Amino acid sequence: MIATSDHGAVRELRLNRPPVNALSTELIAALRQATEQATHDGARALVLSGSPGIFTAGLDLPFLLQLDRAGVAGLWRELYALMKTLASSPIPVCAAITGHAPAGGTVLAIFCDWRIAARGDFKLGLTEVQVGIPLPPVIFEGLRRQVGARQAERLSVGGLILSPEESLSVGLVDELASADQVLGNAVAWCESLLALPSEAMLVTRRRARADLAALFEHGFEDELSTVLDHWWSAETQSALNAVLQKMAKKAG
């Protein structure tokens, strides 16, 4: 589910769960483990990438809606653990957003150091409220850190879908590139940091990202419990099943 490639000191972790890299419990856990393993293997920076035209479509709703409460809790617990791993990574992480990245795709990106998105007819944004899920606090705080308070309010409350150009204009991504250059630009961005004096860069980076890592320093079980209560509410379940019906109709 994770294809690993090394570009010198930069390790690429490519999501590889066709057709749309939807985030299942197994994929989320595999990405977390691969992210942690990279440091142990001596990688000095990471690039998270996806398939041509699709970074990830976000949480695998058909899979999730088949799970009981324990199963859903397991997926969300893995997602929180992955966010924590990215936020506290001891080495730089660049998101090479190779296409569509709604909901969970944007979540992964905002906990990275830098985000390069492909130009094209692609969509990004935190769409959780569209499917009846209040945006979890830790994700909202990550968004607010990225785009500022006013834009975070506008984007999250409306569950807005943005083009790559709109995402750049509000600060949701940091750079745009043609689809065939996203990965190369991501590796080059990592290399530009690695060319700096190492200790000075890493100490400053750790200081700069301390607020992001601090979002997880007291654990996340209380917040997770609230997320699960919302997930199993009648309104959210109705909205999720409506989305699933639309997906089935489109596929048909």
mmCIF file of C-alpha atoms in Angstrom:
data_model
loop_
_atom_site.group_PDB
_atom_site.id
_atom_site.type_symbol
_atom_site.label_atom_id
_atom_site.label_comp_id
_atom_site.label_asym_id
_atom_site.label_seq_id
_atom_site.Cartn_x
_atom_site.Cartn_y
_atom_site.Cartn_z
ATOM 1 C CA MET A 1 0.000 0.000 0.000
ATOM 2 C CA ILE A 2 3.035 2.275 0.358
ATOM 3 C CA ALA A 3 5.577 2.308 -2.460
ATOM 4 C CA THR A 4 8.983 3.446 -1.205
ATOM 5 C CA SER A 5 11.637 5.121 -3.344
ATOM 6 C CA ASP A 6 14.828 6.819 -2.249
ATOM 7 C CA HIS A 7 16.036 9.962 -4.011
ATOM 8 C CA GLY A 8 19.424 10.238 -2.347
ATOM 9 C CA ALA A 9 18.771 11.331 1.237
ATOM 10 C CA VAL A 10 15.083 12.006 0.465
ATOM 11 C CA ARG A 11 12.644 9.126 0.832
ATOM 12 C CA GLU A 12 9.406 9.136 -1.157
ATOM 13 C CA LEU A 13 6.387 7.373 0.310
ATOM 14 C CA ARG A 14 3.765 6.956 -2.400
ATOM 15 C CA LEU A 15 0.198 6.025 -1.514
ATOM 16 C CA ASN A 16 -0.611 2.955 -3.584
ATOM 17 C CA ARG A 17 -4.165 1.806 -2.964
ATOM 18 C CA PRO A 18 -6.029 1.912 -6.289
ATOM 19 C CA PRO A 19 -8.206 3.292 -7.584
ATOM 20 C CA VAL A 20 -8.233 6.523 -5.502
ATOM 21 C CA ASN A 21 -5.901 5.866 -2.539
ATOM 22 C CA ALA A 22 -8.877 6.010 -0.168
ATOM 23 C CA LEU A 23 -7.727 5.995 3.444
ATOM 24 C CA SER A 24 -8.555 2.698 5.120
ATOM 25 C CA THR A 25 -7.314 1.670 8.549
ATOM 26 C CA GLU A 26 -4.611 -0.447 6.951
ATOM 27 C CA LEU A 27 -3.378 2.286 4.613
ATOM 28 C CA ILE A 28 -3.249 4.904 7.386
ATOM 29 C CA ALA A 29 -1.322 2.534 9.649
ATOM 30 C CA ALA A 30 1.058 1.606 6.829
ATOM 31 C CA LEU A 31 1.804 5.263 6.101
ATOM 32 C CA ARG A 32 2.444 6.002 9.770
ATOM 33 C CA GLN A 33 4.784 3.029 10.084
ATOM 34 C CA ALA A 34 6.637 3.932 6.881
ATOM 35 C CA THR A 35 7.034 7.530 8.071
ATOM 36 C CA GLU A 36 8.510 6.378 11.372
ATOM 37 C CA GLN A 37 10.724 3.769 9.682
ATOM 38 C CA ALA A 38 12.225 6.312 7.304
ATOM 39 C CA THR A 39 14.034 8.100 10.120
ATOM 40 C CA HIS A 40 15.363 4.809 11.498
ATOM 41 C CA ASP A 41 16.655 3.956 8.020
ATOM 42 C CA GLY A 42 18.610 7.193 7.838
ATOM 43 C CA ALA A 43 16.398 9.220 5.507
ATOM 44 C CA ARG A 44 16.908 12.936 6.077
ATOM 45 C CA ALA A 45 13.645 14.162 4.522
ATOM 46 C CA LEU A 46 10.354 12.719 3.319
ATOM 47 C CA VAL A 47 8.029 13.260 0.381
ATOM 48 C CA LEU A 48 4.454 11.981 0.566
ATOM 49 C CA SER A 49 3.021 11.446 -2.914
ATOM 50 C CA GLY A 50 0.060 9.823 -4.631
ATOM 51 C CA SER A 51 -0.944 8.538 -8.029
ATOM 52 C CA PRO A 52 -1.223 10.682 -11.172
ATOM 53 C CA GLY A 53 -4.379 12.766 -10.765
ATOM 54 C CA ILE A 54 -5.110 11.631 -7.236
ATOM 55 C CA PHE A 55 -3.197 12.202 -4.009
ATOM 56 C CA THR A 56 -5.926 10.587 -1.918
ATOM 57 C CA ALA A 57 -9.699 10.845 -2.028
ATOM 58 C CA GLY A 58 -9.814 10.955 1.761
ATOM 59 C CA LEU A 59 -11.385 8.486 4.154
ATOM 60 C CA ASP A 60 -12.770 5.329 2.566
ATOM 61 C CA LEU A 61 -16.446 5.927 3.377
ATOM 62 C CA PRO A 62 -17.797 2.651 1.916
ATOM 63 C CA PHE A 63 -15.283 0.796 4.075
ATOM 64 C CA LEU A 64 -16.045 2.899 7.161
ATOM 65 C CA LEU A 65 -19.793 2.475 6.910
ATOM 66 C CA GLN A 66 -19.389 -1.294 7.143
ATOM 67 C CA LEU A 67 -17.565 -1.056 10.479
ATOM 68 C CA ASP A 68 -18.950 -1.227 13.993
ATOM 69 C CA ARG A 69 -18.066 1.361 16.634
ATOM 70 C CA ALA A 70 -14.827 -0.414 17.558
ATOM 71 C CA GLY A 71 -13.775 -0.562 13.925
ATOM 72 C CA VAL A 72 -14.518 3.107 13.303
ATOM 73 C CA ALA A 73 -12.668 4.001 16.515
ATOM 74 C CA GLY A 74 -9.680 2.008 15.283
ATOM 75 C CA LEU A 75 -9.526 3.938 12.021
ATOM 76 C CA TRP A 76 -9.833 7.356 13.665
ATOM 77 C CA ARG A 77 -7.236 6.375 16.280
ATOM 78 C CA GLU A 78 -4.805 5.475 13.497
ATOM 79 C CA LEU A 79 -5.559 8.766 11.736
ATOM 80 C CA TYR A 80 -4.803 10.760 14.890
ATOM 81 C CA ALA A 81 -1.589 8.775 15.372
ATOM 82 C CA LEU A 82 -0.569 9.559 11.786
ATOM 83 C CA MET A 83 -1.273 13.271 12.236
ATOM 84 C CA LYS A 84 0.850 13.218 15.396
ATOM 85 C CA THR A 85 3.670 11.420 13.582
ATOM 86 C CA LEU A 86 3.692 13.993 10.786
ATOM 87 C CA ALA A 87 3.420 16.951 13.151
ATOM 88 C CA SER A 88 6.321 15.741 15.282
ATOM 89 C CA SER A 89 8.500 14.261 12.527
ATOM 90 C CA PRO A 90 12.186 14.924 13.297
ATOM 91 C CA ILE A 91 12.884 15.363 9.566
ATOM 92 C CA PRO A 92 11.184 17.645 7.003
ATOM 93 C CA VAL A 93 8.126 16.281 5.200
ATOM 94 C CA CYS A 94 6.845 17.630 1.883
ATOM 95 C CA ALA A 95 3.426 16.743 0.476
ATOM 96 C CA ALA A 96 3.589 16.181 -3.286
ATOM 97 C CA ILE A 97 -0.125 16.607 -4.014
ATOM 98 C CA THR A 98 -0.381 14.835 -7.346
ATOM 99 C CA GLY A 99 -4.081 15.527 -7.955
ATOM 100 C CA HIS A 100 -7.321 15.485 -5.992
ATOM 101 C CA ALA A 101 -6.852 15.766 -2.219
ATOM 102 C CA PRO A 102 -10.195 16.482 -0.520
ATOM 103 C CA ALA A 103 -10.933 15.905 3.172
ATOM 104 C CA GLY A 104 -8.351 13.419 4.480
ATOM 105 C CA GLY A 105 -5.962 14.335 1.673
ATOM 106 C CA THR A 106 -5.907 17.939 2.810
ATOM 107 C CA VAL A 107 -5.618 16.797 6.434
ATOM 108 C CA LEU A 108 -2.391 14.932 5.669
ATOM 109 C CA ALA A 109 -1.009 17.906 3.778
ATOM 110 C CA ILE A 110 -1.536 20.499 6.513
ATOM 111 C CA PHE A 111 0.561 18.477 8.975
ATOM 112 C CA CYS A 112 3.518 18.384 6.569
ATOM 113 C CA ASP A 113 6.186 21.106 6.332
ATOM 114 C CA TRP A 114 5.492 22.127 2.729
ATOM 115 C CA ARG A 115 2.779 21.435 0.156
ATOM 116 C CA ILE A 116 3.232 21.369 -3.630
ATOM 117 C CA ALA A 117 0.025 20.819 -5.619
ATOM 118 C CA ALA A 118 -0.444 19.872 -9.251
ATOM 119 C CA ARG A 119 -2.058 22.420 -11.529
ATOM 120 C CA GLY A 120 -5.229 21.145 -13.165
ATOM 121 C CA ASP A 121 -8.876 20.405 -12.572
ATOM 122 C CA PHE A 122 -8.246 19.069 -9.079
ATOM 123 C CA LYS A 123 -9.994 19.703 -5.781
ATOM 124 C CA LEU A 124 -8.710 20.240 -2.255
ATOM 125 C CA GLY A 125 -10.340 21.298 0.991
ATOM 126 C CA LEU A 126 -11.677 20.120 4.313
ATOM 127 C CA THR A 127 -15.138 18.927 3.309
ATOM 128 C CA GLU A 128 -16.068 17.209 6.560
ATOM 129 C CA VAL A 129 -19.140 19.328 7.335
ATOM 130 C CA GLN A 130 -20.562 18.433 3.926
ATOM 131 C CA VAL A 131 -20.870 14.835 5.121
ATOM 132 C CA GLY A 132 -22.140 15.727 8.585
ATOM 133 C CA ILE A 133 -18.841 15.540 10.490
ATOM 134 C CA PRO A 134 -17.901 18.539 12.661
ATOM 135 C CA LEU A 135 -14.260 19.310 11.902
ATOM 136 C CA PRO A 136 -12.248 17.781 14.771
ATOM 137 C CA PRO A 137 -10.486 20.436 16.905
ATOM 138 C CA VAL A 138 -6.944 19.247 16.234
ATOM 139 C CA ILE A 139 -7.554 19.390 12.476
ATOM 140 C CA PHE A 140 -9.097 22.843 12.772
ATOM 141 C CA GLU A 141 -6.067 24.063 14.728
ATOM 142 C CA GLY A 142 -3.760 22.646 12.077
ATOM 143 C CA LEU A 143 -5.785 24.438 9.409
ATOM 144 C CA ARG A 144 -5.771 27.703 11.359
ATOM 145 C CA ARG A 145 -2.012 27.493 11.750
ATOM 146 C CA GLN A 146 -1.715 27.039 7.996
ATOM 147 C CA VAL A 147 -4.108 29.668 6.621
ATOM 148 C CA GLY A 148 -4.887 32.007 9.540
ATOM 149 C CA ALA A 149 -8.003 32.381 11.663
ATOM 150 C CA ARG A 150 -10.326 34.087 9.167
ATOM 151 C CA GLN A 151 -9.626 31.738 6.283
ATOM 152 C CA ALA A 152 -9.792 28.713 8.583
ATOM 153 C CA GLU A 153 -13.270 29.784 9.661
ATOM 154 C CA ARG A 154 -14.414 30.345 6.077
ATOM 155 C CA LEU A 155 -12.994 27.107 4.713
ATOM 156 C CA SER A 156 -14.028 24.809 7.559
ATOM 157 C CA VAL A 157 -17.502 26.111 8.343
ATOM 158 C CA GLY A 158 -18.462 26.036 4.665
ATOM 159 C CA GLY A 159 -16.644 22.780 3.944
ATOM 160 C CA LEU A 160 -15.340 24.533 0.847
ATOM 161 C CA ILE A 161 -13.829 22.776 -2.159
ATOM 162 C CA LEU A 162 -10.982 24.711 -3.770
ATOM 163 C CA SER A 163 -8.999 24.521 -6.978
ATOM 164 C CA PRO A 164 -5.198 24.369 -6.748
ATOM 165 C CA GLU A 165 -5.044 28.060 -7.671
ATOM 166 C CA GLU A 166 -7.563 29.000 -4.970
ATOM 167 C CA SER A 167 -5.699 26.813 -2.479
ATOM 168 C CA LEU A 168 -2.489 28.691 -3.224
ATOM 169 C CA SER A 169 -4.199 32.067 -2.894
ATOM 170 C CA VAL A 170 -5.445 31.325 0.642
ATOM 171 C CA GLY A 171 -2.260 29.579 1.756
ATOM 172 C CA LEU A 172 -3.652 26.061 1.900
ATOM 173 C CA VAL A 173 -0.788 24.964 -0.356
ATOM 174 C CA ASP A 174 2.598 26.623 -0.750
ATOM 175 C CA GLU A 175 3.469 26.033 -4.378
ATOM 176 C CA LEU A 176 1.947 24.861 -7.676
ATOM 177 C CA ALA A 177 3.661 22.867 -10.402
ATOM 178 C CA SER A 178 2.690 21.012 -13.538
ATOM 179 C CA ALA A 179 1.619 17.451 -12.779
ATOM 180 C CA ASP A 180 4.858 15.978 -14.105
ATOM 181 C CA GLN A 181 6.982 18.303 -11.986
ATOM 182 C CA VAL A 182 5.299 17.974 -8.592
ATOM 183 C CA LEU A 183 7.474 15.115 -7.370
ATOM 184 C CA GLY A 184 10.710 16.617 -8.671
ATOM 185 C CA ASN A 185 9.908 19.964 -7.085
ATOM 186 C CA ALA A 186 9.109 18.249 -3.791
ATOM 187 C CA VAL A 187 12.435 16.422 -3.767
ATOM 188 C CA ALA A 188 14.216 19.677 -4.701
ATOM 189 C CA TRP A 189 12.501 21.514 -1.837
ATOM 190 C CA CYS A 190 13.712 18.861 0.596
ATOM 191 C CA GLU A 191 17.226 19.034 -0.834
ATOM 192 C CA SER A 192 17.265 22.811 -0.424
ATOM 193 C CA LEU A 193 16.777 22.351 3.327
ATOM 194 C CA LEU A 194 19.299 19.550 3.522
ATOM 195 C CA ALA A 195 21.907 21.797 1.909
ATOM 196 C CA LEU A 196 21.745 24.079 4.962
ATOM 197 C CA PRO A 197 23.854 23.527 8.085
ATOM 198 C CA SER A 198 22.051 20.542 9.529
ATOM 199 C CA GLU A 199 21.884 21.283 13.250
ATOM 200 C CA ALA A 200 20.892 24.912 12.747
ATOM 201 C CA MET A 201 18.117 23.960 10.326
ATOM 202 C CA LEU A 202 16.716 21.117 12.414
ATOM 203 C CA VAL A 203 16.778 22.999 15.718
ATOM 204 C CA THR A 204 15.054 25.999 14.142
ATOM 205 C CA ARG A 205 12.540 23.759 12.389
ATOM 206 C CA ARG A 206 11.707 21.993 15.656
ATOM 207 C CA ARG A 207 11.188 25.336 17.349
ATOM 208 C CA ALA A 208 9.041 26.623 14.486
ATOM 209 C CA ARG A 209 6.805 23.527 14.536
ATOM 210 C CA ALA A 210 6.567 23.160 18.323
ATOM 211 C CA ASP A 211 3.020 24.538 18.348
ATOM 212 C CA LEU A 212 1.920 21.911 15.837
ATOM 213 C CA ALA A 213 3.474 19.045 17.789
ATOM 214 C CA ALA A 214 1.970 20.467 20.999
ATOM 215 C CA LEU A 215 -1.532 19.774 19.692
ATOM 216 C CA PHE A 216 -0.902 16.117 20.544
ATOM 217 C CA GLU A 217 1.207 16.370 23.692
ATOM 218 C CA HIS A 218 -1.681 15.559 26.051
ATOM 219 C CA GLY A 219 -2.968 12.688 23.937
ATOM 220 C CA PHE A 220 -6.145 12.642 21.884
ATOM 221 C CA GLU A 221 -8.471 10.077 23.456
ATOM 222 C CA ASP A 222 -10.913 12.671 24.850
ATOM 223 C CA GLU A 223 -11.187 14.402 21.498
ATOM 224 C CA LEU A 224 -11.490 11.050 19.735
ATOM 225 C CA SER A 225 -14.429 10.124 21.969
ATOM 226 C CA THR A 226 -16.241 13.307 20.910
ATOM 227 C CA VAL A 227 -15.488 12.620 17.243
ATOM 228 C CA LEU A 228 -16.995 9.143 17.586
ATOM 229 C CA ASP A 229 -20.103 10.485 19.308
ATOM 230 C CA HIS A 230 -20.637 12.833 16.360
ATOM 231 C CA TRP A 231 -19.902 10.045 13.880
ATOM 232 C CA TRP A 232 -22.668 7.862 15.285
ATOM 233 C CA SER A 233 -25.218 10.660 15.538
ATOM 234 C CA ALA A 234 -28.374 10.301 13.447
ATOM 235 C CA GLU A 235 -27.589 13.418 11.396
ATOM 236 C CA THR A 236 -24.067 12.325 10.511
ATOM 237 C CA GLN A 237 -25.083 8.773 9.665
ATOM 238 C CA SER A 238 -27.849 10.081 7.418
ATOM 239 C CA ALA A 239 -25.452 12.439 5.635
ATOM 240 C CA LEU A 240 -22.822 9.731 5.225
ATOM 241 C CA ASN A 241 -25.309 7.259 3.775
ATOM 242 C CA ALA A 242 -26.581 9.924 1.376
ATOM 243 C CA VAL A 243 -23.010 10.424 0.146
ATOM 244 C CA LEU A 244 -22.594 6.677 -0.231
ATOM 245 C CA GLN A 245 -25.770 6.476 -2.341
ATOM 246 C CA LYS A 246 -24.484 9.277 -4.575
ATOM 247 C CA MET A 247 -21.187 7.448 -4.984
ATOM 248 C CA ALA A 248 -22.978 4.212 -5.911
ATOM 249 C CA LYS A 249 -25.208 6.033 -8.399
ATOM 250 C CA LYS A 250 -22.216 7.736 -10.009
ATOM 251 C CA ALA A 251 -20.352 4.432 -10.232
ATOM 252 C CA GLY A 252 -23.409 2.806 -11.796
#
